[in-house]
Amino acid sequence: MTRAEIIQISNRVADEYGIPRLLLLACGIAESKLTNARRPANPADDYRYWMPPDPFDLGAGVWQQIVRYDPDYRGGDAWPGQQEIERVIALQMDVERSARVAAANLRQKLQQAMAA
């Protein structure tokens, strides 16, 4: 997918979720420079990224959602196994879906910040 296509999806989803376009776009730029990437790049490092001291660094997609916090994640805090990790990462690599997950999360945080 091209950067222009990712920006188009980001803007459309931001509009659908009623959040500023630049908020969703800036998140994608900060997390991945608008590339559909996996963190870590090598699946052999997944367990290390899952465990302390950085237990929340395993994720994927343009918005680099953390596997543990993905709405479709079915594991717990303990290592869920490579199959569950790969299943969720495959979902996160869907740019449209990832934009929606990120937008919902950002909308909630924006609403909380504005209410404070």
Short mmCIF file of the C-alpha atoms (twelve columns), coordinates in Angstrom:
data_MODEL
# 
_entry.id   MODEL 
# 
loop_
_atom_site.group_PDB 
_atom_site.id 
_atom_site.type_symbol 
_atom_site.label_atom_id 
_atom_site.label_alt_id 
_atom_site.label_comp_id 
_atom_site.label_asym_id 
_atom_site.label_seq_id 
_atom_site.Cartn_x 
_atom_site.Cartn_y 
_atom_site.Cartn_z 
_atom_site.pdbx_PDB_model_num 
ATOM 1   C CA . MET A 1   0.000   0.000   0.000  1 
ATOM 2   C CA . THR A 2   1.314   3.440   -0.864 1 
ATOM 3   C CA . ARG A 3   1.768   6.258   1.615  1 
ATOM 4   C CA . ALA A 4   -0.924  8.241   -0.258 1 
ATOM 5   C CA . GLU A 5   -3.385  5.349   0.157  1 
ATOM 6   C CA . ILE A 6   -2.587  5.124   3.875  1 
ATOM 7   C CA . ILE A 7   -3.166  8.878   4.261  1 
ATOM 8   C CA . GLN A 8   -6.466  8.585   2.388  1 
ATOM 9   C CA . ILE A 9   -7.631  5.800   4.731  1 
ATOM 10  C CA . SER A 10  -6.405  7.710   7.785  1 
ATOM 11  C CA . ASN A 11  -8.312  10.864  6.800  1 
ATOM 12  C CA . ARG A 12  -11.512 9.003   5.973  1 
ATOM 13  C CA . VAL A 13  -11.479 7.012   9.218  1 
ATOM 14  C CA . ALA A 14  -10.662 10.120  11.278 1 
ATOM 15  C CA . ASP A 15  -13.699 11.826  9.754  1 
ATOM 16  C CA . GLU A 16  -15.889 8.781   10.485 1 
ATOM 17  C CA . TYR A 17  -14.777 8.756   14.137 1 
ATOM 18  C CA . GLY A 18  -15.067 12.505  14.560 1 
ATOM 19  C CA . ILE A 19  -11.447 13.085  15.491 1 
ATOM 20  C CA . PRO A 20  -9.005  15.539  13.919 1 
ATOM 21  C CA . ARG A 21  -7.408  14.130  10.793 1 
ATOM 22  C CA . LEU A 22  -4.007  15.320  11.945 1 
ATOM 23  C CA . LEU A 23  -4.364  13.424  15.231 1 
ATOM 24  C CA . LEU A 24  -4.719  10.038  13.545 1 
ATOM 25  C CA . LEU A 25  -2.160  10.880  10.885 1 
ATOM 26  C CA . ALA A 26  0.382   12.130  13.446 1 
ATOM 27  C CA . CYS A 27  -0.052  8.918   15.432 1 
ATOM 28  C CA . GLY A 28  0.719   6.851   12.322 1 
ATOM 29  C CA . ILE A 29  3.736   8.990   11.526 1 
ATOM 30  C CA . ALA A 30  5.057   8.787   15.083 1 
ATOM 31  C CA . GLU A 31  4.524   5.042   15.365 1 
ATOM 32  C CA . SER A 32  5.701   3.813   11.969 1 
ATOM 33  C CA . LYS A 33  6.418   6.715   9.601  1 
ATOM 34  C CA . LEU A 34  3.264   5.504   7.826  1 
ATOM 35  C CA . THR A 35  4.614   2.080   7.014  1 
ATOM 36  C CA . ASN A 36  2.740   -1.124  7.664  1 
ATOM 37  C CA . ALA A 37  5.373   -2.638  9.910  1 
ATOM 38  C CA . ARG A 38  5.797   -5.309  12.543 1 
ATOM 39  C CA . ARG A 39  7.583   -4.770  15.858 1 
ATOM 40  C CA . PRO A 40  9.816   -6.625  16.295 1 
ATOM 41  C CA . ALA A 41  10.596  -7.235  12.637 1 
ATOM 42  C CA . ASN A 42  11.838  -10.752 13.412 1 
ATOM 43  C CA . PRO A 43  9.173   -13.050 14.946 1 
ATOM 44  C CA . ALA A 44  11.979  -14.903 16.752 1 
ATOM 45  C CA . ASP A 45  12.205  -11.843 19.031 1 
ATOM 46  C CA . ASP A 46  8.499   -11.812 19.948 1 
ATOM 47  C CA . TYR A 47  8.878   -13.507 23.329 1 
ATOM 48  C CA . ARG A 48  11.610  -11.077 24.379 1 
ATOM 49  C CA . TYR A 49  9.412   -8.111  23.369 1 
ATOM 50  C CA . TRP A 50  6.501   -9.609  25.328 1 
ATOM 51  C CA . MET A 51  8.385   -9.985  28.607 1 
ATOM 52  C CA . PRO A 52  9.637   -7.305  31.037 1 
ATOM 53  C CA . PRO A 53  11.226  -4.785  31.002 1 
ATOM 54  C CA . ASP A 54  9.265   -3.888  27.834 1 
ATOM 55  C CA . PRO A 55  6.153   -6.049  28.064 1 
ATOM 56  C CA . PHE A 56  4.070   -3.788  25.870 1 
ATOM 57  C CA . ASP A 57  6.259   -3.392  22.807 1 
ATOM 58  C CA . LEU A 58  5.001   -6.199  20.560 1 
ATOM 59  C CA . GLY A 59  2.687   -4.889  17.879 1 
ATOM 60  C CA . ALA A 60  2.129   -4.179  14.219 1 
ATOM 61  C CA . GLY A 61  0.487   -2.047  11.605 1 
ATOM 62  C CA . VAL A 62  0.728   1.605   10.676 1 
ATOM 63  C CA . TRP A 63  -0.436  2.632   14.159 1 
ATOM 64  C CA . GLN A 64  1.644   -0.039  15.926 1 
ATOM 65  C CA . GLN A 65  -1.100  -1.246  18.241 1 
ATOM 66  C CA . ILE A 66  0.110   -3.408  21.077 1 
ATOM 67  C CA . VAL A 67  -1.010  -7.028  20.691 1 
ATOM 68  C CA . ARG A 68  -2.215  -7.264  24.322 1 
ATOM 69  C CA . TYR A 69  -4.570  -4.325  23.852 1 
ATOM 70  C CA . ASP A 70  -5.955  -5.318  20.474 1 
ATOM 71  C CA . PRO A 71  -9.743  -5.759  20.717 1 
ATOM 72  C CA . ASP A 72  -9.466  -9.188  19.083 1 
ATOM 73  C CA . TYR A 73  -6.650  -10.485 21.289 1 
ATOM 74  C CA . ARG A 74  -7.720  -13.664 23.126 1 
ATOM 75  C CA . GLY A 75  -4.787  -14.235 25.437 1 
ATOM 76  C CA . GLY A 76  -3.955  -12.965 28.867 1 
ATOM 77  C CA . ASP A 77  -0.926  -11.329 30.368 1 
ATOM 78  C CA . ALA A 78  1.118   -14.531 30.195 1 
ATOM 79  C CA . TRP A 79  2.823   -15.488 26.928 1 
ATOM 80  C CA . PRO A 80  -0.083  -16.659 24.708 1 
ATOM 81  C CA . GLY A 81  2.094   -18.514 22.207 1 
ATOM 82  C CA . GLN A 82  3.299   -17.671 18.733 1 
ATOM 83  C CA . GLN A 83  0.071   -18.732 17.027 1 
ATOM 84  C CA . GLU A 84  -2.022  -16.134 18.881 1 
ATOM 85  C CA . ILE A 85  0.633   -13.465 18.323 1 
ATOM 86  C CA . GLU A 86  0.708   -14.142 14.583 1 
ATOM 87  C CA . ARG A 87  -3.102  -14.187 14.379 1 
ATOM 88  C CA . VAL A 88  -3.387  -10.742 15.970 1 
ATOM 89  C CA . ILE A 89  -0.473  -9.292  14.018 1 
ATOM 90  C CA . ALA A 90  -2.131  -10.436 10.792 1 
ATOM 91  C CA . LEU A 91  -5.239  -8.485  11.846 1 
ATOM 92  C CA . GLN A 92  -3.147  -5.442  12.707 1 
ATOM 93  C CA . MET A 93  -1.510  -5.424  9.276  1 
ATOM 94  C CA . ASP A 94  -4.941  -4.654  7.766  1 
ATOM 95  C CA . VAL A 95  -4.568  -0.875  7.387  1 
ATOM 96  C CA . GLU A 96  -8.307  -0.173  7.349  1 
ATOM 97  C CA . ARG A 97  -8.905  -2.183  10.523 1 
ATOM 98  C CA . SER A 98  -5.867  -0.705  12.252 1 
ATOM 99  C CA . ALA A 99  -7.003  2.817   11.431 1 
ATOM 100 C CA . ARG A 100 -10.372 2.083   13.043 1 
ATOM 101 C CA . VAL A 101 -8.821  0.576   16.178 1 
ATOM 102 C CA . ALA A 102 -6.448  3.535   16.519 1 
ATOM 103 C CA . ALA A 103 -9.216  6.066   15.851 1 
ATOM 104 C CA . ALA A 104 -11.495 4.537   18.480 1 
ATOM 105 C CA . ASN A 105 -8.667  4.587   21.009 1 
ATOM 106 C CA . LEU A 106 -7.678  8.156   20.170 1 
ATOM 107 C CA . ARG A 107 -11.306 9.341   20.281 1 
ATOM 108 C CA . GLN A 108 -11.688 7.931   23.780 1 
ATOM 109 C CA . LYS A 109 -8.462  9.569   24.968 1 
ATOM 110 C CA . LEU A 110 -9.396  12.882  23.334 1 
ATOM 111 C CA . GLN A 111 -12.818 12.849  24.993 1 
ATOM 112 C CA . GLN A 112 -11.237 12.123  28.382 1 
ATOM 113 C CA . ALA A 113 -8.730  14.926  27.940 1 
ATOM 114 C CA . MET A 114 -11.394 17.407  26.939 1 
ATOM 115 C CA . ALA A 115 -13.588 16.443  29.916 1 
ATOM 116 C CA . ALA A 116 -10.742 16.998  32.402 1 
# 
